[in-house]
mmCIF file of C-alpha atoms in Angstrom:
data_model
loop_
_atom_site.group_PDB
_atom_site.id
_atom_site.type_symbol
_atom_site.label_atom_id
_atom_site.label_comp_id
_atom_site.label_asym_id
_atom_site.label_seq_id
_atom_site.Cartn_x
_atom_site.Cartn_y
_atom_site.Cartn_z
ATOM 1 C CA MET A 838 9.948 -22.751 -9.250
ATOM 2 C CA SER A 839 6.224 -22.148 -9.101
ATOM 3 C CA GLU A 840 6.418 -21.975 -5.312
ATOM 4 C CA THR A 841 8.972 -19.185 -5.572
ATOM 5 C CA ILE A 842 6.624 -17.202 -7.799
ATOM 6 C CA GLY A 843 3.873 -17.927 -5.288
ATOM 7 C CA TYR A 844 5.942 -16.524 -2.421
ATOM 8 C CA ILE A 845 6.841 -13.429 -4.451
ATOM 9 C CA LEU A 846 3.188 -12.775 -5.278
ATOM 10 C CA LEU A 847 2.220 -13.371 -1.649
ATOM 11 C CA THR A 848 4.804 -10.860 -0.440
ATOM 12 C CA VAL A 849 3.814 -8.251 -2.999
ATOM 13 C CA GLY A 850 0.130 -8.718 -2.139
ATOM 14 C CA ILE A 851 0.675 -8.323 1.594
ATOM 15 C CA ALA A 852 2.933 -5.306 1.014
ATOM 16 C CA PHE A 853 0.207 -3.544 -0.998
ATOM 17 C CA ASP A 854 -2.439 -4.440 1.566
ATOM 18 C CA VAL A 855 -0.261 -2.873 4.284
ATOM 19 C CA LEU A 856 0.201 0.251 2.124
ATOM 20 C CA GLY A 857 -3.584 0.460 1.741
ATOM 21 C CA CYS A 858 -3.964 0.317 5.525
ATOM 22 C CA ILE A 859 -1.329 3.031 6.028
ATOM 23 C CA GLY A 860 -3.257 5.103 3.494
ATOM 24 C CA LEU A 861 -6.456 4.621 5.492
ATOM 25 C CA VAL A 862 -4.748 6.070 8.562
ATOM 26 C CA ARG A 863 -2.759 8.890 6.965
ATOM 27 C CA LEU A 864 -5.027 10.407 4.330
ATOM 28 C CA PRO A 865 -7.386 13.140 5.500
ATOM 29 C CA ASP A 866 -11.006 12.527 4.428
ATOM 30 C CA VAL A 867 -13.361 9.730 3.424
ATOM 31 C CA TYR A 868 -12.818 10.174 -0.328
ATOM 32 C CA ASN A 869 -9.027 10.054 -0.173
ATOM 33 C CA ARG A 870 -9.179 7.104 2.181
ATOM 34 C CA LEU A 871 -11.436 5.237 -0.203
ATOM 35 C CA GLN A 872 -8.875 5.823 -2.956
ATOM 36 C CA ALA A 873 -6.104 4.150 -0.980
ATOM 37 C CA GLY A 874 -8.404 1.435 0.322
ATOM 38 C CA THR A 875 -9.872 0.478 -3.030
ATOM 39 C CA LYS A 876 -6.745 0.462 -5.190
ATOM 40 C CA CYS A 877 -4.232 -1.138 -2.878
ATOM 41 C CA VAL A 878 -6.552 -3.675 -1.339
ATOM 42 C CA THR A 879 -7.871 -4.778 -4.741
ATOM 43 C CA LEU A 880 -4.442 -5.447 -6.250
ATOM 44 C CA GLY A 881 -3.041 -6.795 -2.987
ATOM 45 C CA THR A 882 -5.848 -9.275 -2.486
ATOM 46 C CA ALA A 883 -5.789 -10.245 -6.164
ATOM 47 C CA ALA A 884 -2.055 -10.984 -5.891
ATOM 48 C CA ILE A 885 -2.565 -13.101 -2.762
ATOM 49 C CA LEU A 886 -5.349 -15.080 -4.479
ATOM 50 C CA LEU A 887 -3.184 -15.488 -7.574
ATOM 51 C CA SER A 888 -0.405 -16.911 -5.434
ATOM 52 C CA VAL A 889 -2.830 -19.714 -4.489
ATOM 53 C CA LEU A 890 -2.721 -20.771 -8.142
ATOM 54 C CA PHE A 891 1.058 -21.148 -7.981
ATOM 55 C CA PHE A 892 1.018 -22.993 -4.661
ATOM 56 C CA THR A 893 -1.655 -25.593 -5.411
ATOM 57 C CA GLY A 894 -1.512 -25.932 -9.195
ATOM 58 C CA PHE A 895 -4.591 -25.848 -11.415
ATOM 59 C CA ASN A 896 -7.358 -27.584 -9.444
ATOM 60 C CA ALA A 897 -10.635 -26.940 -7.629
ATOM 61 C CA ILE A 898 -9.035 -24.574 -5.106
ATOM 62 C CA SER A 899 -7.229 -22.327 -7.574
ATOM 63 C CA VAL A 900 -10.242 -22.057 -9.882
ATOM 64 C CA LYS A 901 -12.258 -20.697 -6.953
ATOM 65 C CA ALA A 902 -9.420 -18.283 -6.185
ATOM 66 C CA LEU A 903 -9.398 -17.034 -9.790
ATOM 67 C CA LEU A 904 -13.180 -16.534 -9.701
ATOM 68 C CA CYS A 905 -12.743 -14.594 -6.462
ATOM 69 C CA ILE A 906 -10.277 -12.260 -8.223
ATOM 70 C CA TRP A 907 -12.904 -11.551 -10.870
ATOM 71 C CA PHE A 908 -15.589 -10.866 -8.260
ATOM 72 C CA ILE A 909 -13.282 -8.547 -6.304
ATOM 73 C CA LEU A 910 -12.401 -6.616 -9.472
ATOM 74 C CA ILE A 911 -16.096 -6.025 -10.134
ATOM 75 C CA THR A 912 -17.398 -5.380 -6.629
ATOM 76 C CA SER A 913 -14.624 -3.324 -5.051
ATOM 77 C CA PRO A 914 -14.857 -0.248 -7.336
ATOM 78 C CA THR A 915 -18.643 -0.453 -7.250
ATOM 79 C CA ALA A 916 -18.615 -0.411 -3.457
ATOM 80 C CA ALA A 917 -16.210 2.545 -3.439
ATOM 81 C CA HIS A 918 -18.517 4.418 -5.808
ATOM 82 C CA ALA A 919 -21.574 3.657 -3.642
ATOM 83 C CA ILE A 920 -19.850 4.730 -0.420
ATOM 84 C CA SER A 921 -18.438 7.961 -1.844
ATOM 85 C CA ARG A 922 -21.734 8.908 -3.478
ATOM 86 C CA ALA A 923 -23.648 8.214 -0.274
ATOM 87 C CA ALA A 924 -21.086 10.191 1.741
ATOM 88 C CA HIS A 925 -21.366 13.176 -0.584
ATOM 89 C CA ARG A 926 -25.146 13.087 -0.619
ATOM 90 C CA SER A 927 -25.359 12.904 3.150
ATOM 91 C CA GLY A 928 -23.384 16.136 3.319
ATOM 92 C CA ILE A 929 -19.833 15.114 4.169
ATOM 93 C CA ARG A 930 -17.579 17.935 2.946
ATOM 94 C CA LEU A 931 -14.283 17.420 1.186
ATOM 95 C CA TRP A 932 -11.043 17.961 3.069
ATOM 96 C CA LYS A 933 -10.261 21.661 3.600
ATOM 97 C CA GLY A 934 -7.232 21.468 1.287
ATOM 98 C CA SER A 935 -9.348 20.363 -1.675
ATOM 99 C CA VAL A 936 -9.131 22.592 -4.717
ATOM 100 C CA LEU A 937 -12.544 22.196 -6.331
ATOM 101 C CA ASP A 938 -15.822 20.303 -6.042
ATOM 102 C CA ARG A 939 -17.798 20.226 -9.277
ATOM 103 C CA TYR A 940 -20.241 17.712 -7.882
ATOM 104 C CA ALA A 941 -21.395 20.080 -5.129
ATOM 105 C CA GLU A 942 -21.562 22.970 -7.630
ATOM 106 C CA ASP A 943 -23.781 20.995 -9.970
ATOM 107 C CA ARG A 944 -25.976 19.634 -7.226
ATOM 108 C CA GLU A 945 -26.812 23.005 -5.612
ATOM 109 C CA GLY A 946 -29.547 23.656 -8.143
ATOM 110 C CA ALA A 947 -30.585 20.028 -8.438
ATOM 111 C CA GLU A 948 -31.435 19.845 -4.734
ATOM 112 C CA ASP A 949 -34.644 21.846 -5.203
ATOM 113 C CA LYS A 950 -35.950 19.845 -8.119
ATOM 114 C CA GLN A 951 -36.002 16.520 -6.316
ATOM 115 C CA MET B 1215 -32.106 -16.973 -27.103
ATOM 116 C CA LYS B 1216 -30.870 -14.242 -24.800
ATOM 117 C CA ARG B 1217 -32.202 -16.085 -21.761
ATOM 118 C CA PHE B 1218 -30.570 -19.324 -22.852
ATOM 119 C CA LEU B 1219 -27.229 -17.537 -23.131
ATOM 120 C CA HIS B 1220 -27.623 -16.145 -19.637
ATOM 121 C CA PHE B 1221 -28.418 -19.629 -18.436
ATOM 122 C CA LEU B 1222 -25.234 -20.956 -20.017
ATOM 123 C CA ILE B 1223 -23.116 -18.239 -18.418
ATOM 124 C CA ILE B 1224 -24.572 -18.861 -14.959
ATOM 125 C CA TYR B 1225 -24.168 -22.591 -15.393
ATOM 126 C CA ALA B 1226 -20.525 -22.149 -16.446
ATOM 127 C CA VAL B 1227 -19.850 -20.148 -13.272
ATOM 128 C CA TRP B 1228 -21.524 -22.918 -11.269
ATOM 129 C CA LEU B 1229 -19.352 -25.563 -12.912
ATOM 130 C CA LEU B 1230 -16.209 -23.572 -12.189
ATOM 131 C CA LEU B 1231 -17.231 -23.074 -8.567
ATOM 132 C CA THR B 1232 -17.999 -26.719 -7.870
ATOM 133 C CA TRP B 1233 -15.336 -28.159 -10.214
ATOM 134 C CA SER B 1234 -16.798 -31.669 -10.223
ATOM 135 C CA VAL B 1235 -18.695 -33.817 -12.712
ATOM 136 C CA GLN B 1236 -20.854 -35.862 -10.324
ATOM 137 C CA TRP B 1237 -24.411 -36.009 -11.591
ATOM 138 C CA GLN B 1238 -25.905 -34.595 -8.381
ATOM 139 C CA GLU B 1239 -23.776 -31.460 -8.705
ATOM 140 C CA LEU B 1240 -24.672 -31.054 -12.385
ATOM 141 C CA LEU B 1241 -28.404 -31.468 -11.679
ATOM 142 C CA VAL B 1242 -28.430 -28.988 -8.787
ATOM 143 C CA GLY B 1243 -26.458 -26.616 -11.008
ATOM 144 C CA VAL B 1244 -29.173 -26.715 -13.684
ATOM 145 C CA LEU B 1245 -31.858 -25.957 -11.083
ATOM 146 C CA VAL B 1246 -29.871 -23.128 -9.494
ATOM 147 C CA ALA B 1247 -28.995 -21.584 -12.874
ATOM 148 C CA LEU B 1248 -32.650 -21.739 -13.980
ATOM 149 C CA PHE B 1249 -33.780 -20.153 -10.725
ATOM 150 C CA ALA B 1250 -31.164 -17.388 -10.906
ATOM 151 C CA GLU B 1251 -32.032 -16.692 -14.529
ATOM 152 C CA LEU B 1252 -35.785 -16.468 -13.837
ATOM 153 C CA LEU B 1253 -35.178 -14.242 -10.826
ATOM 154 C CA LEU B 1254 -32.530 -11.873 -12.227
ATOM 155 C CA GLY B 1255 -32.666 -12.309 -16.024
ATOM 156 C CA ASP B 1256 -34.363 -8.935 -16.517
ATOM 157 C CA ILE B 1257 -31.549 -6.869 -15.026
ATOM 158 C CA PHE B 1258 -28.829 -8.699 -16.927
ATOM 159 C CA PRO B 1259 -27.398 -6.242 -19.465
ATOM 160 C CA VAL B 1260 -28.546 -6.767 -23.055
ATOM 161 C CA GLU B 1261 -25.125 -5.992 -24.494
ATOM 162 C CA GLY B 1262 -23.838 -9.139 -22.864
ATOM 163 C CA VAL B 1263 -24.983 -10.996 -25.977
ATOM 164 C CA LYS B 1264 -23.392 -8.633 -28.469
ATOM 165 C CA ILE B 1265 -19.905 -9.157 -27.088
ATOM 166 C CA PHE B 1266 -19.504 -12.673 -28.474
ATOM 167 C CA HIS B 1267 -17.560 -11.681 -31.545
ATOM 168 C CA PRO B 1268 -13.851 -12.384 -32.255
ATOM 169 C CA ARG B 1269 -12.884 -8.766 -32.871
ATOM 170 C CA ARG B 1270 -14.508 -7.628 -29.627
ATOM 171 C CA PHE B 1271 -12.751 -10.432 -27.800
ATOM 172 C CA PHE B 1272 -9.435 -9.264 -29.209
ATOM 173 C CA TRP B 1273 -9.992 -5.722 -27.919
ATOM 174 C CA LEU B 1274 -11.167 -7.119 -24.589
ATOM 175 C CA PHE B 1275 -7.826 -8.910 -24.388
ATOM 176 C CA VAL B 1276 -5.914 -5.713 -25.208
ATOM 177 C CA TYR B 1277 -8.013 -3.832 -22.679
ATOM 178 C CA PHE B 1278 -7.185 -6.416 -20.010
ATOM 179 C CA TRP B 1279 -3.455 -5.703 -20.231
ATOM 180 C CA VAL B 1280 -3.904 -1.936 -20.420
ATOM 181 C CA PHE B 1281 -6.052 -2.206 -17.318
ATOM 182 C CA ILE B 1282 -3.582 -4.375 -15.382
ATOM 183 C CA TRP B 1283 -0.768 -1.964 -16.206
ATOM 184 C CA ALA B 1284 -2.858 1.020 -15.091
ATOM 185 C CA MET B 1285 -3.713 -0.771 -11.856
ATOM 186 C CA ILE B 1286 -0.087 -1.491 -11.021
ATOM 187 C CA ARG B 1287 0.821 2.131 -11.699
ATOM 188 C CA ALA B 1288 -2.082 3.184 -9.466
ATOM 189 C CA ASN B 1289 -0.707 1.151 -6.594
ATOM 190 C CA PHE B 1290 2.752 2.627 -6.843
ATOM 191 C CA ASP B 1291 1.139 6.060 -7.068
ATOM 192 C CA VAL B 1292 -0.733 5.473 -3.814
ATOM 193 C CA ALA B 1293 2.408 4.039 -2.221
ATOM 194 C CA TYR B 1294 4.349 7.173 -3.182
ATOM 195 C CA ARG B 1295 1.718 9.523 -1.765
ATOM 196 C CA VAL B 1296 1.157 7.574 1.421
ATOM 197 C CA LEU B 1297 4.794 6.995 2.319
ATOM 198 C CA ASN B 1298 5.906 10.543 1.486
ATOM 199 C CA ILE B 1299 6.272 12.504 4.704
ATOM 200 C CA TYR B 1300 4.718 15.672 3.212
ATOM 201 C CA LEU B 1301 1.604 13.874 1.917
ATOM 202 C CA PRO B 1302 1.616 15.407 -1.600
ATOM 203 C CA ILE B 1303 -2.110 15.488 -2.341
ATOM 204 C CA LYS B 1304 -4.311 18.130 -3.944
ATOM 205 C CA PRO B 1305 -7.751 16.492 -3.985
ATOM 206 C CA GLY B 1306 -10.923 17.658 -5.651
ATOM 207 C CA ILE B 1307 -13.910 16.445 -7.632
ATOM 208 C CA VAL B 1308 -13.716 17.097 -11.370
ATOM 209 C CA LYS B 1309 -16.286 16.597 -14.094
ATOM 210 C CA VAL B 1310 -15.578 14.687 -17.294
ATOM 211 C CA ARG B 1311 -17.644 13.731 -20.298
ATOM 212 C CA THR B 1312 -17.939 10.301 -21.867
ATOM 213 C CA LYS B 1313 -18.939 9.345 -25.394
ATOM 214 C CA LEU B 1314 -19.937 5.788 -24.500
ATOM 215 C CA THR B 1315 -23.650 5.060 -24.648
ATOM 216 C CA SER B 1316 -24.051 1.424 -23.623
ATOM 217 C CA ASP B 1317 -24.608 0.561 -19.961
ATOM 218 C CA MET B 1318 -21.985 -2.153 -19.954
ATOM 219 C CA GLY B 1319 -19.329 0.108 -21.487
ATOM 220 C CA ARG B 1320 -20.062 2.838 -18.959
ATOM 221 C CA THR B 1321 -19.887 0.389 -16.081
ATOM 222 C CA PHE B 1322 -16.492 -0.826 -17.262
ATOM 223 C CA LEU B 1323 -15.290 2.751 -17.736
ATOM 224 C CA ALA B 1324 -16.397 3.858 -14.264
ATOM 225 C CA ASN B 1325 -14.881 0.830 -12.564
ATOM 226 C CA SER B 1326 -11.632 1.181 -14.518
ATOM 227 C CA ILE B 1327 -11.352 4.844 -13.565
ATOM 228 C CA THR B 1328 -11.717 3.891 -9.910
ATOM 229 C CA LEU B 1329 -8.859 1.407 -10.143
ATOM 230 C CA THR B 1330 -6.434 3.661 -12.049
ATOM 231 C CA PRO B 1331 -3.950 6.225 -10.707
ATOM 232 C CA GLY B 1332 -5.431 8.800 -8.368
ATOM 233 C CA THR B 1333 -9.001 8.798 -9.642
ATOM 234 C CA MET B 1334 -12.284 7.498 -8.256
ATOM 235 C CA THR B 1335 -15.754 7.700 -9.781
ATOM 236 C CA VAL B 1336 -18.223 9.350 -7.426
ATOM 237 C CA ASP B 1337 -21.320 9.624 -9.591
ATOM 238 C CA MET B 1338 -22.625 9.641 -13.133
ATOM 239 C CA ILE B 1339 -25.337 12.029 -14.258
ATOM 240 C CA GLY B 1340 -26.291 11.897 -17.925
ATOM 241 C CA ASP B 1341 -23.104 11.915 -19.980
ATOM 242 C CA HIS B 1342 -21.002 13.381 -17.199
ATOM 243 C CA LEU B 1343 -18.890 11.494 -14.725
ATOM 244 C CA TYR B 1344 -17.913 13.094 -11.421
ATOM 245 C CA ILE B 1345 -14.467 11.955 -10.451
ATOM 246 C CA HIS B 1346 -12.586 12.445 -7.218
ATOM 247 C CA TRP B 1347 -9.006 13.132 -8.173
ATOM 248 C CA ILE B 1348 -6.251 12.979 -5.601
ATOM 249 C CA ASN B 1349 -4.010 15.352 -7.543
ATOM 250 C CA VAL B 1350 -6.103 17.768 -9.613
ATOM 251 C CA GLN B 1351 -4.128 19.028 -12.599
ATOM 252 C CA SER B 1352 -6.641 21.414 -14.117
ATOM 253 C CA PRO B 1353 -10.236 22.489 -13.491
ATOM 254 C CA ASP B 1354 -11.035 22.366 -17.208
ATOM 255 C CA ILE B 1355 -13.566 19.711 -18.289
ATOM 256 C CA GLN B 1356 -12.018 19.130 -21.727
ATOM 257 C CA LYS B 1357 -8.494 18.699 -20.418
ATOM 258 C CA ASP B 1358 -9.571 16.386 -17.607
ATOM 259 C CA THR B 1359 -11.489 14.264 -20.095
ATOM 260 C CA GLU B 1360 -8.337 13.944 -22.191
ATOM 261 C CA ILE B 1361 -6.238 12.868 -19.234
ATOM 262 C CA ILE B 1362 -8.603 10.538 -17.378
ATOM 263 C CA VAL B 1363 -11.101 9.072 -19.805
ATOM 264 C CA ARG B 1364 -9.640 9.046 -23.299
ATOM 265 C CA HIS B 1365 -7.202 6.143 -23.182
ATOM 266 C CA PHE B 1366 -9.813 3.740 -21.810
ATOM 267 C CA GLU B 1367 -12.622 5.064 -23.944
ATOM 268 C CA ARG B 1368 -10.732 4.414 -27.169
ATOM 269 C CA ILE B 1369 -10.596 0.689 -26.439
ATOM 270 C CA LEU B 1370 -13.978 0.353 -24.726
ATOM 271 C CA GLU B 1371 -15.619 1.941 -27.764
ATOM 272 C CA ARG B 1372 -14.397 -0.942 -29.887
ATOM 273 C CA ILE B 1373 -15.596 -3.545 -27.389
ATOM 274 C CA PHE B 1374 -19.047 -2.386 -26.417
ATOM 275 C CA GLU B 1375 -20.358 0.051 -29.031
#
């Protein structure tokens, strides 16, 4: 029974990881790509790690896997934030189909003060 | 007191990572936890202490499920956009306002926004968050705040404020 759940979680996790990779290829600019990368890869990897719990039972291995889920949940959005902020500050424009960019508007004046 | 609590948290993580009760492991754990606490204790958020309260724990539990649900929806949202042949995106960076004041609450809010449907935190200046939205619905700050921030903020307020 628990192995079946493990296989289901494993499949779902790999499926979302693949979707994240397709997103990386298809979406147009760095910000959109980060969106696909962060969301899908976080849940996909978390599901794969959770499947470890169902395969091995509650022991030293699965506790490490659960801790890894927690670390991924904290670090992955932080990394996405750092990359997108750095990209914007180093002058990478949004995709030409973007509708508005409040960050650039607000930073025009701030550039001189720094 | 605060430092001792940090020490306990670090030591608990160590125990979970090693998952053994041999005395060598326990001793090295004490040394490592002390070292980590002395090195990094200053940047550990102060609010970490305040959270140990049953009511806050209850809301943290509620928040956990809200967050998981939002994350699953986010993944199906990305799947829909990526697999659709016309690539239905309308990206842009919008500005929203948060009422949260504590560092920990804001960190949770920003990270949650990144992992929920179509939004990603780019930067925070003062009370304003700059959010990259894959499908911008309106350029209005008030309306965007309602849509993106409000449902998390309601719960996070009860946990961290």
